[in-house]
PDB file of C-alpha atoms in Angstrom:
ATOM      1  CA  MET A 873      -0.075  -0.030  -0.201  1.00 78.00           C
ATOM      2  CA  ILE A 874       2.956   2.644  -0.179  1.00 94.00           C
ATOM      3  CA  HIS A 875       3.583   3.480  -3.090  1.00 96.00           C
ATOM      4  CA  GLY A 876       3.786   6.877  -5.936  1.00 97.00           C
ATOM      5  CA  LEU A 877       3.062  10.222  -3.811  1.00 98.00           C
ATOM      6  CA  TYR A 878       3.166   9.975  -0.306  1.00 98.00           C
ATOM      7  CA  ALA A 879       1.303  13.666   1.006  1.00 98.00           C
ATOM      8  CA  ILE A 880       2.047  15.049   4.144  1.00 98.00           C
ATOM      9  CA  THR A 881      -0.161  17.902   5.593  1.00 98.00           C
ATOM     10  CA  PRO A 882       1.301  21.131   6.043  1.00 96.00           C
ATOM     11  CA  ASP A 883       1.544  22.721   9.866  1.00 92.00           C
ATOM     12  CA  SER A 884       0.243  26.195   9.273  1.00 90.00           C
ATOM     13  CA  TRP A 885      -2.702  26.479   7.460  1.00 94.00           C
ATOM     14  CA  GLY A 886      -6.054  27.003   9.069  1.00 95.00           C
ATOM     15  CA  SER A 887      -8.461  23.863   9.140  1.00 95.00           C
ATOM     16  CA  GLN A 888     -10.572  24.725   6.038  1.00 97.00           C
ATOM     17  CA  ARG A 889      -8.265  25.377   3.826  1.00 97.00           C
ATOM     18  CA  LEU A 890      -5.823  22.262   4.869  1.00 98.00           C
ATOM     19  CA  LEU A 891      -9.472  19.388   4.139  1.00 98.00           C
ATOM     20  CA  ASP A 892      -9.378  21.169   0.673  1.00 98.00           C
ATOM     21  CA  GLY A 893      -5.771  20.625   0.131  1.00 98.00           C
ATOM     22  CA  VAL A 894      -6.020  17.171   1.487  1.00 98.00           C
ATOM     23  CA  GLU A 895      -9.426  16.806  -0.642  1.00 98.00           C
ATOM     24  CA  ALA A 896      -7.674  17.489  -3.926  1.00 98.00           C
ATOM     25  CA  ALA A 897      -3.823  15.672  -3.138  1.00 98.00           C
ATOM     26  CA  VAL A 898      -5.990  12.456  -3.145  1.00 98.00           C
ATOM     27  CA  GLU A 899      -7.905  13.663  -6.017  1.00 98.00           C
ATOM     28  CA  GLY A 900      -4.917  13.992  -7.871  1.00 98.00           C
ATOM     29  CA  GLY A 901      -3.758  11.294  -6.934  1.00 97.00           C
ATOM     30  CA  ALA A 902      -1.784  10.728  -3.623  1.00 98.00           C
ATOM     31  CA  SER A 903      -1.776   6.817  -2.720  1.00 98.00           C
ATOM     32  CA  VAL A 904      -1.144   7.919   1.270  1.00 98.00           C
ATOM     33  CA  LEU A 905      -2.189  10.690   3.462  1.00 98.00           C
ATOM     34  CA  GLN A 906       0.302  11.322   6.598  1.00 98.00           C
ATOM     35  CA  TYR A 907      -1.248  13.968   8.770  1.00 98.00           C
ATOM     36  CA  ARG A 908       1.922  16.013  10.517  1.00 97.00           C
ATOM     37  CA  ARG A 909       0.281  19.275  12.982  1.00 94.00           C
ATOM     38  CA  LYS A 910       2.130  20.109  15.508  1.00 88.00           C
ATOM     39  CA  ALA A 911       1.136  23.553  15.959  1.00 86.00           C
ATOM     40  CA  ILE A 912      -2.355  23.430  16.689  1.00 92.00           C
ATOM     41  CA  ALA A 913      -4.105  21.949  20.048  1.00 94.00           C
ATOM     42  CA  ILE A 914      -4.813  18.347  20.728  1.00 95.00           C
ATOM     43  CA  SER A 915      -8.385  18.795  20.294  1.00 96.00           C
ATOM     44  CA  GLU A 916      -8.184  20.415  16.906  1.00 96.00           C
ATOM     45  CA  ARG A 917      -5.811  17.711  15.682  1.00 97.00           C
ATOM     46  CA  ARG A 918      -8.853  15.122  16.846  1.00 97.00           C
ATOM     47  CA  LYS A 919     -11.314  17.383  14.568  1.00 98.00           C
ATOM     48  CA  GLU A 920      -9.285  17.237  11.956  1.00 98.00           C
ATOM     49  CA  ALA A 921      -7.558  14.255  12.036  1.00 98.00           C
ATOM     50  CA  ALA A 922     -11.218  12.585  12.302  1.00 98.00           C
ATOM     51  CA  ALA A 923     -11.819  14.776   9.135  1.00 98.00           C
ATOM     52  CA  ILE A 924      -9.232  13.583   6.733  1.00 98.00           C
ATOM     53  CA  ARG A 925      -9.803  10.406   7.282  1.00 98.00           C
ATOM     54  CA  GLU A 926     -13.583  11.119   6.274  1.00 98.00           C
ATOM     55  CA  ILE A 927     -11.581  12.328   2.731  1.00 98.00           C
ATOM     56  CA  CYS A 928      -9.363   9.331   2.730  1.00 98.00           C
ATOM     57  CA  ARG A 929     -11.156   6.333   3.100  1.00 97.00           C
ATOM     58  CA  PRO A 930     -13.861   6.044   0.756  1.00 97.00           C
ATOM     59  CA  ARG A 931     -11.238   6.292  -1.880  1.00 96.00           C
ATOM     60  CA  GLY A 932      -9.038   3.953  -0.473  1.00 97.00           C
ATOM     61  CA  VAL A 933      -6.216   6.089   0.842  1.00 98.00           C
ATOM     62  CA  PRO A 934      -4.535   5.328   4.024  1.00 98.00           C
ATOM     63  CA  LEU A 935      -4.267   7.946   6.698  1.00 98.00           C
ATOM     64  CA  ILE A 936      -1.312   7.934   8.327  1.00 98.00           C
ATOM     65  CA  VAL A 937      -1.010  10.092  11.867  1.00 98.00           C
ATOM     66  CA  ASN A 938       2.247  11.387  12.616  1.00 97.00           C
ATOM     67  CA  ASP A 939       4.556  10.489  15.772  1.00 95.00           C
ATOM     68  CA  ASP A 940       1.045  10.039  17.942  1.00 97.00           C
ATOM     69  CA  PRO A 941      -0.215   6.390  18.184  1.00 98.00           C
ATOM     70  CA  THR A 942      -3.111   7.625  20.761  1.00 97.00           C
ATOM     71  CA  LEU A 943      -4.431   9.925  18.103  1.00 98.00           C
ATOM     72  CA  ALA A 944      -4.593   7.683  15.293  1.00 98.00           C
ATOM     73  CA  ALA A 945      -6.546   5.127  17.135  1.00 98.00           C
ATOM     74  CA  GLU A 946      -8.579   7.609  19.275  1.00 97.00           C
ATOM     75  CA  VAL A 947      -9.918   9.022  15.175  1.00 97.00           C
ATOM     76  CA  HIS A 948      -9.477   5.423  13.855  1.00 97.00           C
ATOM     77  CA  ALA A 949      -6.492   6.363  11.310  1.00 98.00           C
ATOM     78  CA  ASP A 950      -4.917   3.282   9.153  1.00 98.00           C
ATOM     79  CA  GLY A 951      -1.568   3.832  10.832  1.00 98.00           C
ATOM     80  CA  VAL A 952       1.168   6.015  12.725  1.00 98.00           C
ATOM     81  CA  HIS A 953       4.823   7.189  11.593  1.00 98.00           C
ATOM     82  CA  LEU A 954       7.050   6.956  14.302  1.00 98.00           C
ATOM     83  CA  GLY A 955      10.533   9.272  14.311  1.00 96.00           C
ATOM     84  CA  ARG A 956      13.687   9.275  16.609  1.00 93.00           C
ATOM     85  CA  ASP A 957      11.751  10.220  19.551  1.00 92.00           C
ATOM     86  CA  ASP A 958       8.032   8.770  19.130  1.00 93.00           C
ATOM     87  CA  GLY A 959       8.243   5.557  21.103  1.00 94.00           C
ATOM     88  CA  SER A 960       9.069   2.207  19.748  1.00 96.00           C
ATOM     89  CA  VAL A 961       6.887  -0.535  17.360  1.00 98.00           C
ATOM     90  CA  ALA A 962       6.099  -2.200  20.013  1.00 97.00           C
ATOM     91  CA  ALA A 963       4.262   0.367  21.814  1.00 97.00           C
ATOM     92  CA  ALA A 964       2.761   1.674  19.185  1.00 98.00           C
ATOM     93  CA  ARG A 965       1.818  -1.800  18.048  1.00 97.00           C
ATOM     94  CA  ALA A 966      -0.037  -2.459  21.707  1.00 97.00           C
ATOM     95  CA  VAL A 967      -2.249   0.844  21.033  1.00 97.00           C
ATOM     96  CA  LEU A 968      -2.840   0.393  17.964  1.00 97.00           C
ATOM     97  CA  GLY A 969      -3.297  -3.724  16.798  1.00 91.00           C
ATOM     98  CA  GLY A 970      -1.659  -6.035  14.549  1.00 89.00           C
ATOM     99  CA  THR A 971      -3.373  -4.632  11.523  1.00 93.00           C
ATOM    100  CA  SER A 972      -2.214  -1.150  11.635  1.00 97.00           C
ATOM    101  CA  MET A 973       0.338   0.345   9.740  1.00 98.00           C
ATOM    102  CA  ILE A 974       3.352   1.355  11.529  1.00 98.00           C
ATOM    103  CA  GLY A 975       6.305   3.397   9.791  1.00 98.00           C
ATOM    104  CA  VAL A 976       9.505   4.286  10.673  1.00 98.00           C
ATOM    105  CA  SER A 977      11.962   7.134  10.168  1.00 98.00           C
ATOM    106  CA  CYS A 978      15.742   6.019   9.585  1.00 97.00           C
ATOM    107  CA  TYR A 979      16.624   9.484   8.680  1.00 97.00           C
ATOM    108  CA  ASP A 980      20.413   8.537   6.462  1.00 97.00           C
ATOM    109  CA  ASP A 981      20.523   5.074   8.985  1.00 97.00           C
ATOM    110  CA  LEU A 982      20.336   1.421   7.514  1.00 97.00           C
ATOM    111  CA  GLU A 983      20.748  -0.427  10.724  1.00 97.00           C
ATOM    112  CA  ARG A 984      18.186   1.477  11.858  1.00 97.00           C
ATOM    113  CA  ALA A 985      15.690   0.256   9.186  1.00 98.00           C
ATOM    114  CA  GLN A 986      16.659  -2.895  10.016  1.00 97.00           C
ATOM    115  CA  ARG A 987      15.886  -2.822  13.477  1.00 97.00           C
ATOM    116  CA  ALA A 988      12.894  -1.651  12.619  1.00 98.00           C
ATOM    117  CA  PHE A 989      11.857  -4.431  10.359  1.00 98.00           C
ATOM    118  CA  HIS A 990      12.705  -6.914  13.178  1.00 97.00           C
ATOM    119  CA  GLU A 991      10.371  -4.791  15.261  1.00 97.00           C
ATOM    120  CA  GLY A 992       7.557  -5.435  13.051  1.00 97.00           C
ATOM    121  CA  ALA A 993       7.698  -2.230  11.149  1.00 98.00           C
ATOM    122  CA  ASP A 994       5.450  -1.764   8.469  1.00 98.00           C
ATOM    123  CA  TYR A 995       7.679   0.575   6.326  1.00 98.00           C
ATOM    124  CA  VAL A 996      10.827   2.892   6.896  1.00 98.00           C
ATOM    125  CA  ALA A 997      11.663   6.448   5.525  1.00 98.00           C
ATOM    126  CA  PHE A 998      14.975   8.123   4.650  1.00 98.00           C
ATOM    127  CA  GLY A 999      16.091  11.543   3.902  1.00 96.00           C
ATOM    128  CA  SER A1000      16.266  14.543   3.386  1.00 95.00           C
ATOM    129  CA  PHE A1001      17.431  14.094   0.542  1.00 96.00           C
ATOM    130  CA  PHE A1002      17.608  17.546  -1.064  1.00 95.00           C
ATOM    131  CA  PRO A1003      17.404  20.685   1.586  1.00 88.00           C
ATOM    132  CA  SER A1004      14.151  21.395   2.638  1.00 84.00           C
ATOM    133  CA  ALA A1005      12.586  24.268   4.252  1.00 81.00           C
ATOM    134  CA  VAL A1006      10.486  22.664   6.372  1.00 80.00           C
ATOM    135  CA  LYS A1007      13.306  20.409   7.965  1.00 81.00           C
ATOM    136  CA  PRO A1008      16.533  23.105   6.848  1.00 80.00           C
ATOM    137  CA  HIS A1009      18.940  20.833   9.038  1.00 80.00           C
ATOM    138  CA  ALA A1010      17.631  17.518   8.504  1.00 84.00           C
ATOM    139  CA  VAL A1011      20.784  14.903   7.765  1.00 89.00           C
ATOM    140  CA  ARG A1012      21.281  14.555   3.816  1.00 93.00           C
ATOM    141  CA  PRO A1013      21.760  10.785   2.985  1.00 96.00           C
ATOM    142  CA  PRO A1014      23.015   9.458   0.281  1.00 96.00           C
ATOM    143  CA  VAL A1015      20.763   8.809  -2.908  1.00 97.00           C
ATOM    144  CA  SER A1016      22.440   5.220  -2.970  1.00 97.00           C
ATOM    145  CA  LEU A1017      21.298   4.451   0.832  1.00 98.00           C
ATOM    146  CA  LEU A1018      17.493   3.466  -1.120  1.00 98.00           C
ATOM    147  CA  SER A1019      19.032   0.820  -3.078  1.00 97.00           C
ATOM    148  CA  ALA A1020      21.060  -0.511  -0.501  1.00 97.00           C
ATOM    149  CA  ALA A1021      18.072  -0.360   1.405  1.00 97.00           C
ATOM    150  CA  ARG A1022      16.282  -2.029  -1.663  1.00 96.00           C
ATOM    151  CA  ASP A1023      18.754  -4.313  -1.594  1.00 96.00           C
ATOM    152  CA  ARG A1024      19.226  -5.807   2.543  1.00 96.00           C
ATOM    153  CA  ILE A1025      15.361  -4.985   3.809  1.00 95.00           C
ATOM    154  CA  ALA A1026      12.185  -6.314   2.723  1.00 95.00           C
ATOM    155  CA  LEU A1027      10.498  -3.362   3.672  1.00 97.00           C
ATOM    156  CA  PRO A1028       8.502  -0.355   1.175  1.00 98.00           C
ATOM    157  CA  ARG A1029      11.029   2.555   1.307  1.00 98.00           C
ATOM    158  CA  VAL A1030       9.603   6.161   2.058  1.00 98.00           C
ATOM    159  CA  ALA A1031      12.362   8.695   0.549  1.00 98.00           C
ATOM    160  CA  ILE A1032      10.998  12.417   2.302  1.00 97.00           C
ATOM    161  CA  GLY A1033      13.496  15.957   1.910  1.00 96.00           C
ATOM    162  CA  GLY A1034      12.840  18.504  -0.423  1.00 96.00           C
ATOM    163  CA  ILE A1035      11.344  16.209  -3.208  1.00 98.00           C
ATOM    164  CA  THR A1036       9.660  18.089  -6.610  1.00 98.00           C
ATOM    165  CA  VAL A1037       7.948  16.711  -9.716  1.00 97.00           C
ATOM    166  CA  HIS A1038      11.518  17.086 -11.241  1.00 97.00           C
ATOM    167  CA  ASN A1039      13.546  14.872  -8.624  1.00 97.00           C
ATOM    168  CA  ALA A1040      11.239  12.190  -7.704  1.00 98.00           C
ATOM    169  CA  ALA A1041      12.027  10.017 -10.430  1.00 97.00           C
ATOM    170  CA  LEU A1042      15.851  10.091  -9.509  1.00 97.00           C
ATOM    171  CA  LEU A1043      14.935   8.287  -6.317  1.00 98.00           C
ATOM    172  CA  ILE A1044      11.980   6.017  -7.151  1.00 97.00           C
ATOM    173  CA  GLU A1045      14.712   4.511  -9.905  1.00 97.00           C
ATOM    174  CA  GLU A1046      17.349   4.199  -6.845  1.00 97.00           C
ATOM    175  CA  GLY A1047      14.675   1.860  -5.062  1.00 97.00           C
ATOM    176  CA  ALA A1048      12.122   4.563  -3.035  1.00 98.00           C
ATOM    177  CA  ASP A1049       8.411   2.857  -3.468  1.00 98.00           C
ATOM    178  CA  ALA A1050       6.788   6.534  -2.477  1.00 98.00           C
ATOM    179  CA  VAL A1051       8.301   9.894  -2.604  1.00 98.00           C
ATOM    180  CA  ALA A1052       7.213  12.048   0.953  1.00 98.00           C
ATOM    181  CA  VAL A1053       6.382  15.467  -0.214  1.00 98.00           C
ATOM    182  CA  ILE A1054       4.723  18.588   1.148  1.00 97.00           C
ATOM    183  CA  SER A1055       5.725  21.908  -0.227  1.00 96.00           C
ATOM    184  CA  ASP A1056       5.975  21.106  -3.520  1.00 97.00           C
ATOM    185  CA  LEU A1057       2.407  19.476  -3.279  1.00 98.00           C
ATOM    186  CA  PHE A1058       0.794  21.896  -1.086  1.00 98.00           C
ATOM    187  CA  ASP A1059       2.147  24.971  -2.450  1.00 97.00           C
ATOM    188  CA  ALA A1060       1.074  24.145  -5.947  1.00 98.00           C
ATOM    189  CA  GLN A1061      -1.516  26.771  -7.143  1.00 97.00           C
ATOM    190  CA  ASP A1062      -3.084  23.285  -8.214  1.00 98.00           C
ATOM    191  CA  ILE A1063      -2.737  20.546  -5.964  1.00 98.00           C
ATOM    192  CA  ARG A1064      -4.642  18.321  -7.840  1.00 98.00           C
ATOM    193  CA  ALA A1065      -2.681  18.617 -10.613  1.00 98.00           C
ATOM    194  CA  ARG A1066       0.419  19.055  -9.598  1.00 98.00           C
ATOM    195  CA  ALA A1067      -0.483  15.746  -7.601  1.00 98.00           C
ATOM    196  CA  GLU A1068      -1.339  14.009 -11.352  1.00 98.00           C
ATOM    197  CA  LEU A1069       2.555  15.169 -12.276  1.00 97.00           C
ATOM    198  CA  PHE A1070       3.246  12.510  -9.551  1.00 95.00           C
ATOM    199  CA  SER A1071       1.618   9.508 -10.174  1.00 76.00           C
TER     200      SER A1071
END
């Protein structure tokens, strides 16, 4: 289920703009949607995540919640994505159950990805492969990390960080199953049309 355009929500938009943008991205072909919002109250996050679930589910697009297994469980999301400080795969699995998807950020660390595989993760993410306005100080792995991960880890691989319609193909060729995009997708004047270019 992890392939193609993996859309990640921007953090600074108002709720209605966000929902409209998500709907456009999904209609344009986003195959996964990650809800990532760090700057609003948890009550608002619950409302937004539940509303996004109602956009994604009828279209068969998995909803992944960033960082928060409890929120993912509360809104009946399809899974959670864990960063370095977000707890273990086992802890998330205990909250979400065996059928939920759990992704793990692995940055530039192939050994972390191997541990995630053995702990029961469903996919791994690497990056930032290109300069990113969202995380300007993120580590920058070589693109060859994707082919190394493909050869050693039997999990879908997501590439992230500064990805655009112009550089996404390189990452797919090197071994990414999906490309995670925020700015190049949601900053587009026509989000649906931009999503179609990734699909």
